[in-house]
Amino acid sequence: MSLDDRSKNILDELVSHPSVTSTTLENKYELTRRQLGYSFNKINDWLQAKNLPVIERTRKGHFIIDQAVFTTLNGEEESELVDPAILNEDQRVYLITMMLLSSQEELSLNHFTAELEVSKNTILSDLKQVQAFLNDYELTIRYSRRAGYVLEGKEFQIRKLLINVTYQLVQMNIGKDRVRKLANIEPAEIEEFKRRIEKVENKLSLKFTDEKLATMPLILILIFRRIEQGHKIQYFSIKYEELSGTKEYQAAQAIFHNYEEVPVQERLFFTLHLLTTNVYWSDYITDNDSSPELLPVIDNMLRLFEKSACIYLQDREQLMEKLQQHIKPAYYRIKYQLTDTIDSQSVMNKEMNELHHLVKRSTGPLADFIGKEIPESETTYITMLIGGWMRRQGESIERKVKAIVVCPQGVSVSKLMFNELRELFPGFVFLDSLSVREFMDYRLDYDLVFSPMSLETEKKLFISKPFLSEEEKYRLRKQVMLELHGYIPNDINVHHLIDIIKNHAVIEDEQALTNDLQSYFERDEEASVKQTLKSRDLHLNELITPDHIKIRQSVSSWEEAIRISAMPLVKNGEVDPEYVDAMIHRTGEDPYIIIGPNIAIPHAAPDEGVNEVGMSLLRLKQGVHFTDDYKINLVFVIAAVDKQQHIHALMQLMQLAGSEADRKRMIEADTVEEIHKILDQYSIEKETEITK
């Protein structure tokens, strides 16, 4: 990401003369307040991308600049702030692509060499790069002596390419004048469309960014030319009703006023262009038009992020508005596959990579809402927004303890261990649960490793069983805290802690605070863990009652085994039939449902048809092949409504899976009653252990 000339000059002025005011900058560079505000936003976006503090502006027009900005920028080379004057390969690729999009005559190698002032060999090499660029749009370059070099592919894809390339070229130093020259566009044409766009702004209370005011006339002119040449969008997957009620459609209608020959699908395409653009106007957030209800989705995203990052985001409503401003156009970009790919590593430093990982893990609600995976570029921008917000409030995951869980016993056990440890250490950022192979190639930075086995690592390693009793949890917590901080939690001196707090905050009632802290640190840790486990009162024998057990000699397939095992849950209404289909589908994606020899726990997500928590069992005497490597005799179907209610029973099942003798007893049992007695045994033993 680079700065345009105007933004670079303003940033240079701010760094050189930090006492300068907004009014002085407006006068010096002949800018309107709006133009200065736009450049100011661009500068802050650029600073955020470099993980630098943003520049704040006071109500009186003065600027507050962090020392880190001065230190960093004074040591940077000029080339980092602005594109060089000499055309590089990327710029030549964009220029060649623009010639292919806009030329009104046949193009030969001579046209390219004359325009770009490079050799034919260079152009031939550049054309290969152009084709690589076009592959993302499913377009190809074709050459013939009669027609020269031309683009081939769907017109919708060509329009996407046209919009992106125009934007990229206008951002470069070569600017819109180079585009105008290449496309042979008269200044009067640009002024005509600028007037139309400005009228739309006034009529509909819209405010396009300066960036869009610069590119939109060029895009409109080039689109009109393609329409006149017969290049029209023949198929448009968006229904008229989806877009016709939006302000953006009204804007498109106003811009196309007096152009009766423009078909409806072309007007809809330009409406989609406006919807996918970060356009801002005064009532943008409050005016819903027919835009999707995004706020609950964004709220769920932020809650997941806060839990993963162990932070509390202040001024959440303001952050949600800022995110909605970005995510509304992103919704349409993602839904209709109009997002351009970017290299996230180019704008991510080490801490941002970890933050990006946590943000990416929290975008599930948005992906579910849109029905598509969130592209990397959209996640990157959301990361930058949240990262900037965290810096404003002095938060950083860099200062938090970051941990990973490495478990060789499969995805299900690994996730269970991950969740248990995250509950045990709520102040740690748990980045991932990994297999040993994934751990060997893991790239994110971390401080601690939890694993049931010894690993080669330079980080602090804590050996932990996948399933811990309350006593084992208590010991592990003490061990970790002693290793990290040099103290056991109960040994904190409250009076020393009060002295530390006094150095940073005003205490209104010191005695009350002392009493509350004393009560907190002297609480019974074992009782706390015990109470948490007692609240999970669903035991294995309670969920798998005799009528939830099926006995068969054999079945013909793994799919049939799941259907028979799930029959009691479907019959009782605990799951819908769709949940069974989801389990079968998911087993193809997750071979790690095998939790022990001869035992599998097929399951799907709670929102795929679970009505209430439940478990059921199919016992197969002869077993069924799950894969060539696994033969299953005990199929435990799990239906979970959340991440908690079934955990207690699942831990009991894991203990059963670890006993070769009891597995064999269940496989050889002749009656449902014999099988349930074994389940009783594990439920009673677990309950006794918990209440010791």
Tab-separated table of C-alpha atoms in Angstrom, residues 69-492:
chain	number	residue	atom	x	y	z
A	69	VAL	CA	5.612	7.997	13.741
A	70	PHE	CA	8.499	10.496	13.788
A	71	THR	CA	11.068	7.811	14.612
A	72	THR	CA	9.911	5.423	11.906
A	73	LEU	CA	9.335	7.894	9.088
A	74	ASN	CA	12.592	9.751	9.608
A	75	GLY	CA	14.417	6.477	8.973
A	76	GLU	CA	12.415	5.396	5.914
A	77	GLU	CA	13.504	5.688	2.338
A	78	GLU	CA	11.579	7.932	0.008
A	79	SER	CA	10.685	4.982	-2.148
A	80	GLU	CA	8.489	3.504	0.578
A	81	LEU	CA	6.137	6.483	0.550
A	82	VAL	CA	5.478	6.955	-3.138
A	83	ASP	CA	5.744	4.998	-6.364
A	84	PRO	CA	8.863	5.654	-8.412
A	85	ALA	CA	8.567	7.646	-11.629
A	86	ILE	CA	9.994	4.855	-13.787
A	87	LEU	CA	7.439	2.258	-14.763
A	88	ASN	CA	7.911	-1.038	-12.993
A	89	GLU	CA	6.587	-4.399	-14.160
A	90	ASP	CA	3.315	-4.156	-12.203
A	91	GLN	CA	2.551	-0.742	-13.709
A	92	ARG	CA	3.313	-2.004	-17.216
A	93	VAL	CA	0.973	-4.958	-16.617
A	94	TYR	CA	-1.852	-2.596	-15.615
A	95	LEU	CA	-1.176	-0.289	-18.575
A	96	ILE	CA	-1.149	-3.148	-21.092
A	97	THR	CA	-4.380	-4.445	-19.571
A	98	MET	CA	-5.956	-0.979	-19.877
A	99	MET	CA	-4.943	-0.830	-23.544
A	100	LEU	CA	-6.617	-4.201	-24.120
A	101	LEU	CA	-9.757	-2.958	-22.340
A	102	SER	CA	-10.051	0.462	-23.952
A	103	SER	CA	-8.351	0.515	-27.349
A	104	GLN	CA	-10.559	1.345	-30.325
A	105	GLU	CA	-8.059	-0.038	-32.837
A	106	GLU	CA	-6.246	-3.324	-33.410
A	107	LEU	CA	-3.294	-3.716	-31.037
A	108	SER	CA	0.091	-5.064	-32.074
A	109	LEU	CA	3.440	-5.360	-30.289
A	110	ASN	CA	4.405	-2.042	-31.831
A	111	HIS	CA	1.545	-0.287	-30.010
A	112	PHE	CA	2.771	-1.614	-26.669
A	113	THR	CA	6.452	-0.853	-27.251
A	114	ALA	CA	5.695	2.698	-28.430
A	115	GLU	CA	3.412	3.463	-25.498
A	116	LEU	CA	5.592	1.973	-22.766
A	117	GLU	CA	8.976	2.742	-24.348
A	118	VAL	CA	10.433	-0.710	-23.772
A	119	SER	CA	11.715	-3.468	-26.065
A	120	LYS	CA	9.612	-6.141	-27.757
A	121	ASN	CA	11.213	-8.800	-25.558
A	122	THR	CA	10.148	-6.868	-22.474
A	123	ILE	CA	6.599	-6.588	-23.835
A	124	LEU	CA	6.482	-10.318	-24.618
A	125	SER	CA	7.581	-11.019	-21.032
A	126	ASP	CA	5.006	-8.515	-19.709
A	127	LEU	CA	2.231	-10.167	-21.740
A	128	LYS	CA	2.917	-13.425	-19.890
A	129	GLN	CA	2.492	-11.548	-16.609
A	130	VAL	CA	-0.702	-9.954	-17.940
A	131	GLN	CA	-2.091	-13.409	-18.712
A	132	ALA	CA	-1.183	-14.593	-15.204
A	133	PHE	CA	-3.071	-11.556	-13.863
A	134	LEU	CA	-6.066	-12.318	-16.106
A	135	ASN	CA	-6.240	-15.917	-14.898
A	136	ASP	CA	-7.834	-14.671	-11.665
A	137	TYR	CA	-10.668	-13.274	-13.813
A	138	GLU	CA	-10.957	-16.363	-16.044
A	139	LEU	CA	-9.965	-14.247	-19.065
A	140	THR	CA	-7.432	-14.878	-21.824
A	141	ILE	CA	-5.467	-12.849	-24.387
A	142	ARG	CA	-5.892	-13.987	-27.991
A	143	TYR	CA	-3.800	-12.769	-30.923
A	144	SER	CA	-4.642	-12.875	-34.601
A	145	ARG	CA	-3.207	-10.957	-37.558
A	146	ARG	CA	-6.630	-9.614	-38.381
A	147	ALA	CA	-7.761	-8.443	-34.915
A	148	GLY	CA	-4.440	-8.085	-33.092
A	149	TYR	CA	-4.394	-8.637	-29.319
A	150	VAL	CA	-7.866	-8.908	-27.765
A	151	LEU	CA	-9.423	-10.035	-24.482
A	152	GLU	CA	-11.703	-13.052	-24.429
A	153	GLY	CA	-14.048	-14.161	-21.678
A	154	LYS	CA	-17.331	-13.324	-19.990
A	155	GLU	CA	-18.254	-9.647	-20.085
A	156	PHE	CA	-19.082	-9.620	-16.377
A	157	GLN	CA	-15.485	-10.680	-15.636
A	158	ILE	CA	-14.127	-8.061	-18.053
A	159	ARG	CA	-16.108	-5.366	-16.215
A	160	LYS	CA	-14.636	-6.494	-12.892
A	161	LEU	CA	-11.188	-6.264	-14.448
A	162	LEU	CA	-11.917	-2.808	-15.901
A	163	ILE	CA	-12.960	-1.398	-12.533
A	164	ASN	CA	-9.949	-2.834	-10.703
A	165	VAL	CA	-7.366	-1.760	-13.290
A	166	THR	CA	-8.780	1.769	-13.504
A	167	TYR	CA	-8.575	2.061	-9.733
A	168	GLN	CA	-5.005	0.728	-9.630
A	169	LEU	CA	-3.786	3.095	-12.346
A	170	VAL	CA	-5.393	6.189	-10.827
A	171	GLN	CA	-3.666	5.363	-7.523
A	172	MET	CA	-0.244	5.413	-9.181
A	173	ASN	CA	1.797	8.521	-9.896
A	174	ILE	CA	1.072	8.113	-13.590
A	175	GLY	CA	-2.490	8.971	-12.595
A	176	LYS	CA	-5.695	9.434	-14.470
A	177	ASP	CA	-4.044	11.515	-17.216
A	178	ARG	CA	-2.236	8.390	-18.431
A	179	VAL	CA	-5.532	6.467	-18.417
A	180	ARG	CA	-7.258	9.293	-20.283
A	181	LYS	CA	-4.489	9.313	-22.906
A	182	LEU	CA	-4.503	5.524	-23.328
A	183	ALA	CA	-8.277	5.387	-23.751
A	184	ASN	CA	-8.398	8.578	-25.849
A	185	ILE	CA	-10.899	10.223	-23.492
A	186	GLU	CA	-11.533	13.944	-23.898
A	187	PRO	CA	-11.453	16.149	-20.757
A	188	ALA	CA	-14.952	17.385	-21.653
A	189	GLU	CA	-16.316	13.829	-21.352
A	190	ILE	CA	-14.854	13.494	-17.873
A	191	GLU	CA	-16.287	16.849	-16.792
A	192	GLU	CA	-19.736	15.862	-18.081
A	193	PHE	CA	-19.815	12.720	-15.971
A	194	LYS	CA	-18.355	14.518	-12.964
A	195	ARG	CA	-21.266	16.956	-13.144
A	196	ARG	CA	-23.720	14.060	-13.296
A	197	ILE	CA	-22.099	12.403	-10.270
A	198	GLU	CA	-22.076	15.654	-8.277
A	199	LYS	CA	-25.774	16.167	-9.076
A	200	VAL	CA	-26.449	12.693	-7.740
A	201	GLU	CA	-24.586	13.586	-4.537
A	202	ASN	CA	-26.723	16.685	-4.028
A	203	LYS	CA	-30.003	15.036	-4.978
A	204	LEU	CA	-29.612	11.903	-2.845
A	205	SER	CA	-27.426	13.324	-0.033
A	206	LEU	CA	-24.600	11.032	-1.062
A	207	LYS	CA	-20.919	11.670	-0.503
A	208	PHE	CA	-18.542	9.739	-2.710
A	209	THR	CA	-14.884	9.687	-1.701
A	210	ASP	CA	-12.414	11.709	-3.770
A	211	GLU	CA	-11.005	8.388	-4.896
A	212	LYS	CA	-14.343	7.432	-6.443
A	213	LEU	CA	-14.878	10.880	-7.949
A	214	ALA	CA	-11.552	10.388	-9.737
A	215	THR	CA	-12.238	6.866	-11.037
A	216	MET	CA	-16.014	6.785	-11.586
A	217	PRO	CA	-16.160	9.064	-14.669
A	218	LEU	CA	-13.432	7.003	-16.338
A	219	ILE	CA	-15.187	3.736	-15.486
A	220	LEU	CA	-18.529	5.040	-16.762
A	221	ILE	CA	-17.053	6.238	-20.049
A	222	LEU	CA	-15.260	2.934	-20.648
A	223	ILE	CA	-18.409	0.958	-19.822
A	224	PHE	CA	-20.470	3.078	-22.237
A	225	ARG	CA	-17.926	2.446	-24.965
A	226	ARG	CA	-18.093	-1.293	-24.451
A	227	ILE	CA	-21.895	-1.155	-24.604
A	228	GLU	CA	-21.721	0.845	-27.859
A	229	GLN	CA	-19.299	-1.729	-29.281
A	230	GLY	CA	-21.832	-4.482	-28.531
A	231	HIS	CA	-20.089	-5.865	-25.435
A	232	LYS	CA	-23.098	-6.198	-23.137
A	233	ILE	CA	-23.660	-8.286	-20.034
A	234	GLN	CA	-25.928	-11.071	-21.245
A	235	TYR	CA	-26.555	-12.857	-17.968
A	236	PHE	CA	-26.911	-11.295	-14.560
A	237	SER	CA	-27.480	-13.540	-11.563
A	238	ILE	CA	-28.870	-10.777	-9.320
A	239	LYS	CA	-32.618	-10.281	-9.339
A	240	TYR	CA	-33.963	-6.817	-10.077
A	241	GLU	CA	-35.862	-6.798	-6.768
A	242	GLU	CA	-32.630	-7.215	-4.783
A	243	LEU	CA	-31.180	-3.904	-5.958
A	244	SER	CA	-34.008	-1.723	-7.231
A	245	GLY	CA	-34.933	-0.395	-3.780
A	246	THR	CA	-31.459	0.817	-2.862
A	247	LYS	CA	-30.130	4.364	-2.943
A	248	GLU	CA	-27.362	3.078	-5.145
A	249	TYR	CA	-29.914	2.087	-7.796
A	250	GLN	CA	-31.427	5.574	-7.642
A	251	ALA	CA	-27.916	6.964	-8.100
A	252	ALA	CA	-27.344	4.742	-11.145
A	253	GLN	CA	-30.662	5.826	-12.660
A	254	ALA	CA	-29.754	9.488	-12.191
A	255	ILE	CA	-26.317	9.015	-13.758
A	256	PHE	CA	-27.835	7.201	-16.767
A	257	HIS	CA	-30.480	9.884	-17.260
A	258	ASN	CA	-31.056	10.524	-21.013
A	259	TYR	CA	-29.270	7.266	-21.898
A	260	GLU	CA	-32.323	5.208	-22.814
A	261	GLU	CA	-30.241	2.661	-24.744
A	262	VAL	CA	-28.585	1.401	-21.555
A	263	PRO	CA	-30.258	-1.952	-20.724
A	264	VAL	CA	-31.580	-2.760	-17.257
A	265	GLN	CA	-28.859	-5.336	-16.621
A	266	GLU	CA	-26.212	-2.671	-17.249
A	267	ARG	CA	-27.903	-0.345	-14.762
A	268	LEU	CA	-27.971	-3.196	-12.254
A	269	PHE	CA	-24.279	-3.851	-12.840
A	270	PHE	CA	-23.397	-0.249	-12.097
A	271	THR	CA	-25.649	-0.381	-9.028
A	272	LEU	CA	-23.648	-3.387	-7.857
A	273	HIS	CA	-20.449	-1.416	-8.466
A	274	LEU	CA	-21.723	1.327	-6.155
A	275	LEU	CA	-22.850	-1.197	-3.546
A	276	THR	CA	-19.425	-2.845	-3.480
A	277	THR	CA	-17.623	0.474	-3.116
A	278	ASN	CA	-16.737	2.041	0.211
A	279	VAL	CA	-19.021	5.004	-0.380
A	280	TYR	CA	-19.958	7.185	2.583
A	281	TRP	CA	-22.808	9.614	3.136
A	282	SER	CA	-24.264	11.299	6.212
A	283	ASP	CA	-27.173	8.894	6.729
A	284	TYR	CA	-25.322	5.845	5.428
A	285	ILE	CA	-25.504	3.832	8.632
A	286	THR	CA	-29.062	4.661	9.662
A	287	ASP	CA	-30.607	4.287	6.212
A	288	ASN	CA	-31.035	0.566	5.680
A	289	ASP	CA	-32.616	0.622	2.205
A	290	SER	CA	-32.700	-3.086	1.401
A	291	SER	CA	-29.254	-3.728	2.855
A	292	PRO	CA	-28.815	-6.839	5.029
A	293	GLU	CA	-29.243	-6.737	8.801
A	294	LEU	CA	-25.567	-6.794	9.655
A	295	LEU	CA	-25.348	-5.401	13.190
A	296	PRO	CA	-26.272	-8.659	15.016
A	297	VAL	CA	-23.786	-10.527	12.825
A	298	ILE	CA	-21.017	-8.000	13.575
A	299	ASP	CA	-21.885	-8.157	17.274
A	300	ASN	CA	-21.479	-11.958	17.270
A	301	MET	CA	-18.166	-11.626	15.421
A	302	LEU	CA	-16.822	-9.187	18.004
A	303	ARG	CA	-17.932	-11.371	20.919
A	304	LEU	CA	-16.089	-14.355	19.441
A	305	PHE	CA	-13.009	-12.195	18.869
A	306	GLU	CA	-13.087	-10.793	22.408
A	307	LYS	CA	-13.231	-14.305	23.817
A	308	SER	CA	-10.365	-15.549	21.606
A	309	ALA	CA	-8.157	-12.495	22.228
A	310	CYS	CA	-9.027	-12.203	25.947
A	311	ILE	CA	-9.829	-8.495	25.649
A	312	TYR	CA	-12.780	-6.178	26.145
A	313	LEU	CA	-13.330	-3.725	23.301
A	314	GLN	CA	-14.339	-0.275	24.522
A	315	ASP	CA	-16.853	1.960	22.703
A	316	ARG	CA	-18.249	-1.112	20.979
A	317	GLU	CA	-21.129	0.706	19.299
A	318	GLN	CA	-18.751	3.092	17.547
A	319	LEU	CA	-16.569	0.188	16.436
A	320	MET	CA	-19.635	-1.687	15.173
A	321	GLU	CA	-20.675	1.354	13.111
A	322	LYS	CA	-17.181	1.584	11.643
A	323	LEU	CA	-17.190	-2.118	10.818
A	324	GLN	CA	-20.677	-1.912	9.321
A	325	GLN	CA	-19.518	0.918	7.079
A	326	HIS	CA	-16.916	-1.461	5.640
A	327	ILE	CA	-18.881	-4.716	5.813
A	328	LYS	CA	-22.000	-3.500	3.974
A	329	PRO	CA	-20.134	-3.126	0.655
A	330	ALA	CA	-18.011	-6.155	1.556
A	331	TYR	CA	-21.250	-8.172	1.822
A	332	TYR	CA	-21.985	-7.574	-1.859
A	333	ARG	CA	-18.344	-8.058	-2.889
A	334	ILE	CA	-18.208	-11.430	-1.156
A	335	LYS	CA	-21.674	-12.582	-2.195
A	336	TYR	CA	-21.071	-11.864	-5.888
A	337	GLN	CA	-17.353	-12.734	-5.879
A	338	LEU	CA	-16.140	-9.223	-6.663
A	339	THR	CA	-13.355	-9.122	-4.078
A	340	ASP	CA	-9.847	-8.630	-5.435
A	341	THR	CA	-7.053	-10.717	-3.969
A	342	ILE	CA	-4.240	-9.039	-2.025
A	343	ASP	CA	-1.126	-10.318	-0.336
A	344	SER	CA	-1.990	-9.955	3.337
A	345	GLN	CA	1.631	-10.536	4.325
A	346	SER	CA	2.604	-7.254	2.670
A	347	VAL	CA	0.581	-5.282	5.219
A	348	MET	CA	0.903	-7.572	8.240
A	349	ASN	CA	3.722	-7.476	10.761
A	350	LYS	CA	4.259	-10.186	13.395
A	351	GLU	CA	1.646	-9.023	15.877
A	352	MET	CA	-0.861	-8.248	13.130
A	353	ASN	CA	-0.420	-11.805	11.822
A	354	GLU	CA	-1.507	-13.202	15.178
A	355	LEU	CA	-4.354	-10.697	15.401
A	356	HIS	CA	-5.389	-11.578	11.846
A	357	HIS	CA	-5.460	-15.249	12.815
A	358	LEU	CA	-7.847	-14.538	15.710
A	359	VAL	CA	-10.049	-12.257	13.567
A	360	LYS	CA	-10.212	-14.888	10.841
A	361	ARG	CA	-11.314	-17.461	13.417
A	362	SER	CA	-14.108	-15.094	14.505
A	363	THR	CA	-15.659	-14.402	11.081
A	364	GLY	CA	-17.826	-17.536	11.138
A	365	PRO	CA	-21.085	-15.597	11.773
A	366	LEU	CA	-20.421	-13.379	8.723
A	367	ALA	CA	-19.533	-16.364	6.530
A	368	ASP	CA	-22.716	-18.152	7.639
A	369	PHE	CA	-24.794	-15.022	6.992
A	370	ILE	CA	-23.452	-14.486	3.464
A	371	GLY	CA	-23.198	-18.184	2.666
A	372	LYS	CA	-19.590	-17.916	1.453
A	373	GLU	CA	-16.106	-18.013	2.936
A	374	ILE	CA	-14.649	-14.597	3.793
A	375	PRO	CA	-11.759	-13.768	1.402
A	376	GLU	CA	-8.342	-12.988	2.832
A	377	SER	CA	-8.416	-9.353	1.662
A	378	GLU	CA	-11.703	-8.645	3.455
A	379	THR	CA	-10.445	-10.297	6.645
A	380	THR	CA	-7.243	-8.259	6.398
A	381	TYR	CA	-9.135	-4.979	6.337
A	382	ILE	CA	-11.321	-6.032	9.293
A	383	THR	CA	-8.103	-6.913	11.149
A	384	MET	CA	-6.687	-3.451	10.446
A	385	LEU	CA	-9.857	-1.795	11.762
A	386	ILE	CA	-9.952	-3.865	14.947
A	387	GLY	CA	-6.185	-3.543	15.420
A	388	GLY	CA	-6.398	0.250	15.173
A	389	TRP	CA	-9.243	0.268	17.680
A	390	MET	CA	-7.242	-1.855	20.118
A	391	ARG	CA	-4.240	0.467	19.884
A	392	ARG	CA	-6.490	3.426	20.675
A	393	GLN	CA	-7.498	1.798	23.950
A	394	GLY	CA	-3.962	0.600	24.716
A	395	GLU	CA	-4.706	-3.084	24.115
A	396	SER	CA	-2.279	-5.503	22.493
A	397	ILE	CA	-2.246	-9.276	22.247
A	398	GLU	CA	1.549	-8.983	22.083
A	399	ARG	CA	1.567	-8.401	25.845
A	400	LYS	CA	-0.646	-11.416	26.539
A	401	VAL	CA	0.507	-14.973	27.116
A	402	LYS	CA	-0.127	-16.926	23.902
A	403	ALA	CA	-0.525	-20.701	24.008
A	404	ILE	CA	-1.095	-23.592	21.640
A	405	VAL	CA	-2.370	-27.113	22.288
A	406	VAL	CA	-0.660	-30.030	20.540
A	407	CYS	CA	-2.559	-33.308	20.730
A	408	PRO	CA	-1.900	-36.442	18.636
A	409	GLN	CA	-5.262	-38.040	19.452
A	410	GLY	CA	-7.358	-36.498	16.691
A	411	VAL	CA	-9.436	-33.405	16.122
A	412	SER	CA	-12.261	-34.171	18.563
A	413	VAL	CA	-10.000	-34.883	21.536
A	414	SER	CA	-7.727	-31.974	20.592
A	415	LYS	CA	-10.612	-29.501	20.528
A	416	LEU	CA	-11.922	-30.786	23.842
A	417	MET	CA	-8.496	-30.337	25.420
A	418	PHE	CA	-8.241	-26.869	23.855
A	419	ASN	CA	-11.576	-25.747	25.337
A	420	GLU	CA	-10.819	-27.168	28.777
A	421	LEU	CA	-7.453	-25.388	28.968
A	422	ARG	CA	-8.942	-22.125	27.721
A	423	GLU	CA	-11.467	-22.290	30.562
A	424	LEU	CA	-8.698	-23.077	33.043
A	425	PHE	CA	-6.507	-20.159	31.881
A	426	PRO	CA	-8.989	-17.424	30.861
A	427	GLY	CA	-6.261	-14.772	30.646
A	428	PHE	CA	-4.226	-16.654	28.004
A	429	VAL	CA	-4.738	-16.289	24.258
A	430	PHE	CA	-5.084	-19.835	22.928
A	431	LEU	CA	-4.180	-19.621	19.257
A	432	ASP	CA	-4.777	-23.158	17.971
A	433	SER	CA	-5.190	-26.835	18.668
A	434	LEU	CA	-2.746	-28.716	16.448
A	435	SER	CA	-1.646	-32.169	15.438
A	436	VAL	CA	2.044	-32.967	15.858
A	437	ARG	CA	2.579	-32.572	12.100
A	438	GLU	CA	0.873	-29.164	12.099
A	439	PHE	CA	2.947	-28.139	15.110
A	440	MET	CA	6.188	-28.829	13.220
A	441	ASP	CA	5.213	-26.277	10.535
A	442	TYR	CA	3.456	-23.726	12.781
A	443	ARG	CA	4.433	-20.134	11.946
A	444	LEU	CA	2.651	-17.917	14.489
A	445	ASP	CA	4.493	-16.774	17.599
A	446	TYR	CA	3.521	-18.316	20.955
A	447	ASP	CA	4.813	-18.585	24.528
A	448	LEU	CA	3.501	-21.899	25.875
A	449	VAL	CA	2.762	-25.383	24.589
A	450	PHE	CA	0.313	-27.760	26.277
A	451	SER	CA	0.548	-31.368	25.151
A	452	PRO	CA	0.018	-34.889	26.522
A	453	MET	CA	3.411	-35.856	25.079
A	454	SER	CA	6.987	-34.567	25.087
A	455	LEU	CA	7.845	-32.315	22.114
A	456	GLU	CA	10.985	-30.695	20.769
A	457	THR	CA	10.435	-26.992	21.378
A	458	GLU	CA	12.316	-23.989	22.712
A	459	LYS	CA	9.126	-22.655	24.290
A	460	LYS	CA	7.792	-23.563	27.728
A	461	LEU	CA	6.165	-27.001	27.494
A	462	PHE	CA	3.587	-28.278	29.998
A	463	ILE	CA	2.638	-31.932	29.837
A	464	SER	CA	-1.092	-32.316	30.383
A	465	LYS	CA	-3.457	-35.236	29.924
A	466	PRO	CA	-6.331	-34.569	27.484
A	467	PHE	CA	-8.843	-35.083	30.309
A	468	LEU	CA	-8.050	-33.712	33.744
A	469	SER	CA	-9.729	-34.276	37.080
A	470	GLU	CA	-10.342	-31.209	39.258
A	471	GLU	CA	-7.242	-32.039	41.302
A	472	GLU	CA	-5.120	-32.317	38.162
A	473	LYS	CA	-6.483	-29.002	36.883
A	474	TYR	CA	-5.636	-27.359	40.184
A	475	ARG	CA	-2.074	-28.691	40.118
A	476	LEU	CA	-1.560	-27.702	36.477
A	477	ARG	CA	-2.800	-24.172	37.101
A	478	LYS	CA	-0.415	-23.770	40.047
A	479	GLN	CA	2.484	-25.195	38.043
A	480	VAL	CA	1.923	-22.849	35.110
A	481	MET	CA	1.435	-19.719	37.226
A	482	LEU	CA	4.532	-20.518	39.301
A	483	GLU	CA	6.599	-21.048	36.143
A	484	LEU	CA	5.369	-17.859	34.456
A	485	HIS	CA	5.085	-15.423	37.348
A	486	GLY	CA	7.074	-16.930	40.188
A	487	TYR	CA	4.094	-17.204	42.499
A	488	ILE	CA	1.161	-19.460	43.263
A	489	PRO	CA	-2.160	-17.602	42.889
A	490	ASN	CA	-3.107	-17.953	46.580
A	491	ASP	CA	0.190	-16.372	47.684
A	492	ILE	CA	-0.573	-12.888	46.298
